[in-house]
Amino acid sequence: MKISVTSFAAESVRRVREGGRTNLVMVISSGCCDSTAPFLYDNYVPEATSEPVGEIEGIPVLAPEWIRKLYDGDSELTVDAIESPAEDSLSLESDLGRRFVLRAPGNSGLG
């Protein structure tokens, strides 16, 4: 599994970090409501089977084993960000009025 990132998502990560958050990590996993959407957390304790699958702006991107199996080999997923007025996410970019989404080839957005 390969992770790429759009410039808007990278800029969102930079802005969160510049806002004073530390020990950041992005997690691609099963959230309570957002399926496989990427979440940006600080001081996060990853699940036991999580491993790094990429990096965004120096921030590790982690995914558990079951997601790595879904997108094994040369599958490329893209982390993007969209403007989102909803502030119901625990992911840190929601403070910017944004939401991270995961895009697969031929798909406009997962999660």
Short mmCIF file of N, CA and C in Angstrom, two decimals:
data_model
loop_
_atom_site.label_atom_id
_atom_site.label_comp_id
_atom_site.label_asym_id
_atom_site.label_seq_id
_atom_site.Cartn_x
_atom_site.Cartn_y
_atom_site.Cartn_z
N MET A 1 0.85 -1.17 0.00
CA MET A 1 0.00 0.00 0.00
C MET A 1 0.89 1.23 0.00
N LYS A 2 0.53 2.15 -0.87
CA LYS A 2 1.28 3.41 -0.96
C LYS A 2 0.35 4.56 -0.61
N ILE A 3 0.90 5.56 0.03
CA ILE A 3 0.14 6.74 0.43
C ILE A 3 0.70 7.95 -0.30
N SER A 4 -0.18 8.69 -0.95
CA SER A 4 0.20 9.99 -1.51
C SER A 4 -0.67 11.04 -0.82
N VAL A 5 -0.36 12.29 -1.07
CA VAL A 5 -1.07 13.37 -0.37
C VAL A 5 -1.27 14.54 -1.32
N THR A 6 -2.42 15.17 -1.23
CA THR A 6 -2.65 16.38 -2.02
C THR A 6 -2.01 17.57 -1.31
N SER A 7 -1.79 18.63 -2.04
CA SER A 7 -1.19 19.82 -1.43
C SER A 7 -2.11 20.42 -0.37
N PHE A 8 -3.43 20.32 -0.58
CA PHE A 8 -4.38 20.87 0.41
C PHE A 8 -4.33 20.07 1.72
N ALA A 9 -4.19 18.76 1.63
CA ALA A 9 -4.07 17.93 2.85
C ALA A 9 -2.75 18.23 3.55
N ALA A 10 -1.66 18.34 2.79
CA ALA A 10 -0.36 18.64 3.40
C ALA A 10 -0.39 19.99 4.10
N GLU A 11 -1.01 20.98 3.46
CA GLU A 11 -1.12 22.30 4.06
C GLU A 11 -1.98 22.24 5.33
N SER A 12 -2.98 21.40 5.35
CA SER A 12 -3.82 21.24 6.54
C SER A 12 -3.01 20.67 7.70
N VAL A 13 -2.18 19.67 7.41
CA VAL A 13 -1.32 19.08 8.45
C VAL A 13 -0.36 20.15 8.98
N ARG A 14 0.26 20.92 8.07
CA ARG A 14 1.18 21.99 8.49
C ARG A 14 0.48 22.99 9.41
N ARG A 15 -0.72 23.39 9.04
CA ARG A 15 -1.44 24.38 9.86
C ARG A 15 -1.77 23.84 11.25
N VAL A 16 -2.14 22.57 11.34
CA VAL A 16 -2.40 21.98 12.66
C VAL A 16 -1.12 21.99 13.49
N ARG A 17 -0.02 21.58 12.89
CA ARG A 17 1.26 21.56 13.61
C ARG A 17 1.67 22.97 14.03
N GLU A 18 1.52 23.94 13.13
CA GLU A 18 1.88 25.32 13.45
C GLU A 18 0.97 25.91 14.52
N GLY A 19 -0.20 25.31 14.73
CA GLY A 19 -1.11 25.75 15.78
C GLY A 19 -0.70 25.27 17.16
N GLY A 20 0.42 24.55 17.24
CA GLY A 20 0.95 24.15 18.54
C GLY A 20 0.76 22.69 18.91
N ARG A 21 0.15 21.91 18.04
CA ARG A 21 -0.02 20.48 18.35
C ARG A 21 1.30 19.76 18.16
N THR A 22 1.57 18.81 19.04
CA THR A 22 2.82 18.04 18.98
C THR A 22 2.51 16.54 18.99
N ASN A 23 3.53 15.75 18.73
CA ASN A 23 3.40 14.29 18.71
C ASN A 23 2.25 13.86 17.80
N LEU A 24 2.21 14.45 16.61
CA LEU A 24 1.12 14.17 15.67
C LEU A 24 1.32 12.83 14.96
N VAL A 25 0.20 12.20 14.65
CA VAL A 25 0.18 10.98 13.87
C VAL A 25 -1.14 10.95 13.10
N MET A 26 -1.08 10.49 11.85
CA MET A 26 -2.31 10.28 11.09
C MET A 26 -2.61 8.80 11.10
N VAL A 27 -3.86 8.47 11.32
CA VAL A 27 -4.29 7.08 11.42
C VAL A 27 -5.36 6.80 10.38
N ILE A 28 -5.15 5.74 9.60
CA ILE A 28 -6.18 5.27 8.68
C ILE A 28 -6.73 4.01 9.32
N SER A 29 -7.93 4.09 9.82
CA SER A 29 -8.51 2.96 10.54
C SER A 29 -10.02 3.10 10.51
N SER A 30 -10.68 2.34 11.32
CA SER A 30 -12.14 2.41 11.36
C SER A 30 -12.57 3.31 12.51
N GLY A 31 -12.99 4.51 12.14
CA GLY A 31 -13.52 5.42 13.14
C GLY A 31 -14.93 5.01 13.52
N CYS A 32 -15.50 5.66 14.47
CA CYS A 32 -16.85 5.30 14.92
C CYS A 32 -17.89 5.50 13.83
N CYS A 33 -17.70 6.49 12.98
CA CYS A 33 -18.73 6.80 11.97
C CYS A 33 -18.15 7.02 10.58
N ASP A 34 -16.86 7.17 10.46
CA ASP A 34 -16.27 7.62 9.21
C ASP A 34 -15.55 6.55 8.41
N SER A 35 -15.82 5.30 8.67
CA SER A 35 -15.24 4.20 7.91
C SER A 35 -13.72 4.30 7.93
N THR A 36 -13.10 4.37 6.76
CA THR A 36 -11.64 4.39 6.71
C THR A 36 -11.07 5.79 6.51
N ALA A 37 -11.74 6.79 6.97
CA ALA A 37 -11.23 8.15 6.83
C ALA A 37 -9.95 8.32 7.64
N PRO A 38 -9.01 9.12 7.12
CA PRO A 38 -7.80 9.41 7.89
C PRO A 38 -8.12 10.39 9.03
N PHE A 39 -7.53 10.14 10.17
CA PHE A 39 -7.69 11.01 11.33
C PHE A 39 -6.32 11.49 11.79
N LEU A 40 -6.22 12.76 12.13
CA LEU A 40 -4.99 13.34 12.65
C LEU A 40 -5.16 13.55 14.15
N TYR A 41 -4.27 12.93 14.91
CA TYR A 41 -4.33 13.00 16.36
C TYR A 41 -3.00 13.47 16.93
N ASP A 42 -3.05 13.97 18.15
CA ASP A 42 -1.80 14.19 18.89
C ASP A 42 -1.80 13.24 20.09
N ASN A 43 -0.61 12.79 20.46
CA ASN A 43 -0.43 11.90 21.61
C ASN A 43 -1.32 10.65 21.52
N TYR A 44 -1.38 10.07 20.35
CA TYR A 44 -2.22 8.90 20.07
C TYR A 44 -1.48 7.60 20.38
N VAL A 45 -2.17 6.66 20.97
CA VAL A 45 -1.62 5.33 21.20
C VAL A 45 -2.23 4.41 20.14
N PRO A 46 -1.42 3.96 19.16
CA PRO A 46 -1.97 3.17 18.06
C PRO A 46 -2.36 1.75 18.49
N GLU A 47 -3.28 1.16 17.69
CA GLU A 47 -3.65 -0.22 17.97
C GLU A 47 -2.46 -1.13 17.68
N ALA A 48 -2.47 -2.31 18.27
CA ALA A 48 -1.31 -3.20 18.26
C ALA A 48 -0.81 -3.57 16.87
N THR A 49 -1.69 -3.71 15.89
CA THR A 49 -1.26 -4.14 14.56
C THR A 49 -0.94 -2.98 13.61
N SER A 50 -0.98 -1.75 14.12
CA SER A 50 -0.69 -0.59 13.26
C SER A 50 0.78 -0.51 12.92
N GLU A 51 1.03 -0.14 11.66
CA GLU A 51 2.40 0.06 11.18
C GLU A 51 2.42 1.28 10.28
N PRO A 52 3.58 1.92 10.16
CA PRO A 52 3.69 3.07 9.26
C PRO A 52 3.50 2.64 7.80
N VAL A 53 2.71 3.41 7.06
CA VAL A 53 2.50 3.15 5.63
C VAL A 53 2.86 4.37 4.79
N GLY A 54 3.28 5.43 5.44
CA GLY A 54 3.66 6.64 4.73
C GLY A 54 3.94 7.77 5.70
N GLU A 55 4.10 8.95 5.12
CA GLU A 55 4.44 10.14 5.90
C GLU A 55 3.86 11.36 5.20
N ILE A 56 3.35 12.29 5.98
CA ILE A 56 2.84 13.56 5.44
C ILE A 56 3.46 14.68 6.26
N GLU A 57 4.27 15.50 5.60
CA GLU A 57 4.90 16.63 6.28
C GLU A 57 5.68 16.18 7.52
N GLY A 58 6.33 15.02 7.42
CA GLY A 58 7.10 14.50 8.54
C GLY A 58 6.28 13.79 9.60
N ILE A 59 4.97 13.70 9.38
CA ILE A 59 4.06 13.06 10.32
C ILE A 59 3.82 11.63 9.84
N PRO A 60 4.02 10.61 10.69
CA PRO A 60 3.78 9.24 10.23
C PRO A 60 2.30 8.98 9.97
N VAL A 61 2.05 8.16 8.95
CA VAL A 61 0.70 7.68 8.64
C VAL A 61 0.68 6.20 9.00
N LEU A 62 -0.23 5.82 9.91
CA LEU A 62 -0.31 4.44 10.39
C LEU A 62 -1.58 3.78 9.87
N ALA A 63 -1.49 2.47 9.65
CA ALA A 63 -2.67 1.69 9.27
C ALA A 63 -2.57 0.32 9.94
N PRO A 64 -3.69 -0.20 10.42
CA PRO A 64 -3.68 -1.54 11.02
C PRO A 64 -3.57 -2.61 9.93
N GLU A 65 -3.30 -3.80 10.36
CA GLU A 65 -3.09 -4.92 9.43
C GLU A 65 -4.26 -5.13 8.48
N TRP A 66 -5.50 -5.04 8.96
CA TRP A 66 -6.63 -5.35 8.10
C TRP A 66 -6.76 -4.37 6.94
N ILE A 67 -6.37 -3.11 7.14
CA ILE A 67 -6.41 -2.15 6.04
C ILE A 67 -5.24 -2.38 5.10
N ARG A 68 -4.08 -2.69 5.65
CA ARG A 68 -2.93 -2.97 4.79
C ARG A 68 -3.21 -4.17 3.88
N LYS A 69 -3.95 -5.15 4.37
CA LYS A 69 -4.31 -6.31 3.55
C LYS A 69 -5.30 -5.93 2.44
N LEU A 70 -6.22 -5.01 2.74
CA LEU A 70 -7.18 -4.56 1.73
C LEU A 70 -6.49 -3.88 0.55
N TYR A 71 -5.44 -3.14 0.84
CA TYR A 71 -4.74 -2.34 -0.17
C TYR A 71 -3.29 -2.79 -0.30
N ASP A 72 -3.08 -4.09 -0.38
CA ASP A 72 -1.71 -4.60 -0.43
C ASP A 72 -1.09 -4.37 -1.81
N GLY A 73 0.18 -4.66 -1.91
CA GLY A 73 0.88 -4.50 -3.18
C GLY A 73 1.10 -3.05 -3.53
N ASP A 74 0.81 -2.72 -4.78
CA ASP A 74 1.06 -1.37 -5.29
C ASP A 74 -0.16 -0.46 -5.21
N SER A 75 -1.18 -0.86 -4.46
CA SER A 75 -2.37 -0.01 -4.32
C SER A 75 -1.97 1.34 -3.74
N GLU A 76 -2.41 2.41 -4.40
CA GLU A 76 -2.10 3.75 -3.92
C GLU A 76 -3.37 4.44 -3.46
N LEU A 77 -3.31 4.95 -2.25
CA LEU A 77 -4.39 5.74 -1.68
C LEU A 77 -3.89 7.17 -1.50
N THR A 78 -4.78 8.11 -1.71
CA THR A 78 -4.41 9.51 -1.58
C THR A 78 -5.17 10.14 -0.42
N VAL A 79 -4.43 10.79 0.46
CA VAL A 79 -5.03 11.56 1.54
C VAL A 79 -5.29 12.95 0.99
N ASP A 80 -6.55 13.38 1.07
CA ASP A 80 -6.95 14.69 0.61
C ASP A 80 -7.69 15.38 1.75
N ALA A 81 -7.99 16.63 1.59
CA ALA A 81 -8.78 17.38 2.57
C ALA A 81 -9.85 18.14 1.81
N ILE A 82 -10.99 18.29 2.45
CA ILE A 82 -12.09 19.06 1.87
C ILE A 82 -12.56 20.08 2.90
N GLU A 83 -13.14 21.15 2.41
CA GLU A 83 -13.77 22.11 3.31
C GLU A 83 -15.02 21.43 3.87
N SER A 84 -15.18 21.49 5.16
CA SER A 84 -16.32 20.82 5.78
C SER A 84 -16.80 21.63 6.98
N PRO A 85 -18.01 22.16 6.92
CA PRO A 85 -18.50 22.95 8.04
C PRO A 85 -18.83 22.11 9.28
N ALA A 86 -18.95 20.80 9.11
CA ALA A 86 -19.28 19.93 10.25
C ALA A 86 -18.10 19.87 11.20
N GLU A 87 -18.36 20.05 12.47
CA GLU A 87 -17.29 20.01 13.47
C GLU A 87 -17.51 18.84 14.40
N ASP A 88 -17.97 17.71 13.83
CA ASP A 88 -18.27 16.55 14.66
C ASP A 88 -17.18 15.50 14.63
N SER A 89 -16.02 15.85 14.11
CA SER A 89 -14.92 14.90 14.01
C SER A 89 -13.94 15.11 15.16
N LEU A 90 -13.30 14.03 15.56
CA LEU A 90 -12.25 14.11 16.58
C LEU A 90 -10.89 14.40 15.95
N SER A 91 -10.83 14.39 14.63
CA SER A 91 -9.59 14.65 13.93
C SER A 91 -9.26 16.15 14.01
N LEU A 92 -7.99 16.45 14.19
CA LEU A 92 -7.57 17.82 14.51
C LEU A 92 -7.81 18.85 13.40
N GLU A 93 -7.89 18.44 12.14
CA GLU A 93 -8.12 19.40 11.07
C GLU A 93 -9.53 19.99 11.11
N SER A 94 -10.42 19.37 11.88
CA SER A 94 -11.78 19.90 11.98
C SER A 94 -11.78 21.30 12.61
N ASP A 95 -10.75 21.61 13.40
CA ASP A 95 -10.62 22.97 13.95
C ASP A 95 -10.42 24.01 12.85
N LEU A 96 -9.98 23.56 11.67
CA LEU A 96 -9.77 24.45 10.53
C LEU A 96 -10.98 24.49 9.61
N GLY A 97 -12.03 23.76 9.97
CA GLY A 97 -13.20 23.67 9.10
C GLY A 97 -12.95 22.75 7.92
N ARG A 98 -12.10 21.76 8.14
CA ARG A 98 -11.73 20.81 7.08
C ARG A 98 -11.92 19.39 7.57
N ARG A 99 -11.88 18.48 6.61
CA ARG A 99 -11.99 17.06 6.93
C ARG A 99 -11.11 16.29 5.97
N PHE A 100 -10.30 15.37 6.49
CA PHE A 100 -9.49 14.52 5.63
C PHE A 100 -10.36 13.43 5.02
N VAL A 101 -10.07 13.10 3.78
CA VAL A 101 -10.74 12.00 3.08
C VAL A 101 -9.66 11.13 2.44
N LEU A 102 -10.00 9.90 2.21
CA LEU A 102 -9.11 8.94 1.58
C LEU A 102 -9.63 8.63 0.20
N ARG A 103 -8.80 8.80 -0.80
CA ARG A 103 -9.21 8.55 -2.18
C ARG A 103 -8.43 7.39 -2.77
N ALA A 104 -9.15 6.51 -3.43
CA ALA A 104 -8.54 5.39 -4.14
C ALA A 104 -8.68 5.66 -5.63
N PRO A 105 -7.82 5.07 -6.47
CA PRO A 105 -7.96 5.29 -7.91
C PRO A 105 -9.38 4.97 -8.37
N GLY A 106 -9.97 5.86 -9.13
CA GLY A 106 -11.32 5.65 -9.63
C GLY A 106 -12.41 5.91 -8.63
N ASN A 107 -12.05 6.48 -7.45
CA ASN A 107 -13.03 6.74 -6.41
C ASN A 107 -12.87 8.17 -5.96
N SER A 108 -13.94 8.91 -5.85
CA SER A 108 -13.86 10.32 -5.47
C SER A 108 -13.61 10.53 -3.98
N GLY A 109 -13.75 9.51 -3.18
CA GLY A 109 -13.44 9.69 -1.76
C GLY A 109 -14.01 8.58 -0.91
N LEU A 110 -13.17 8.00 -0.09
CA LEU A 110 -13.59 7.02 0.90
C LEU A 110 -13.58 7.70 2.24
N GLY A 111 -14.51 7.35 3.10
CA GLY A 111 -14.49 7.88 4.45
C GLY A 111 -14.95 9.29 4.56
#
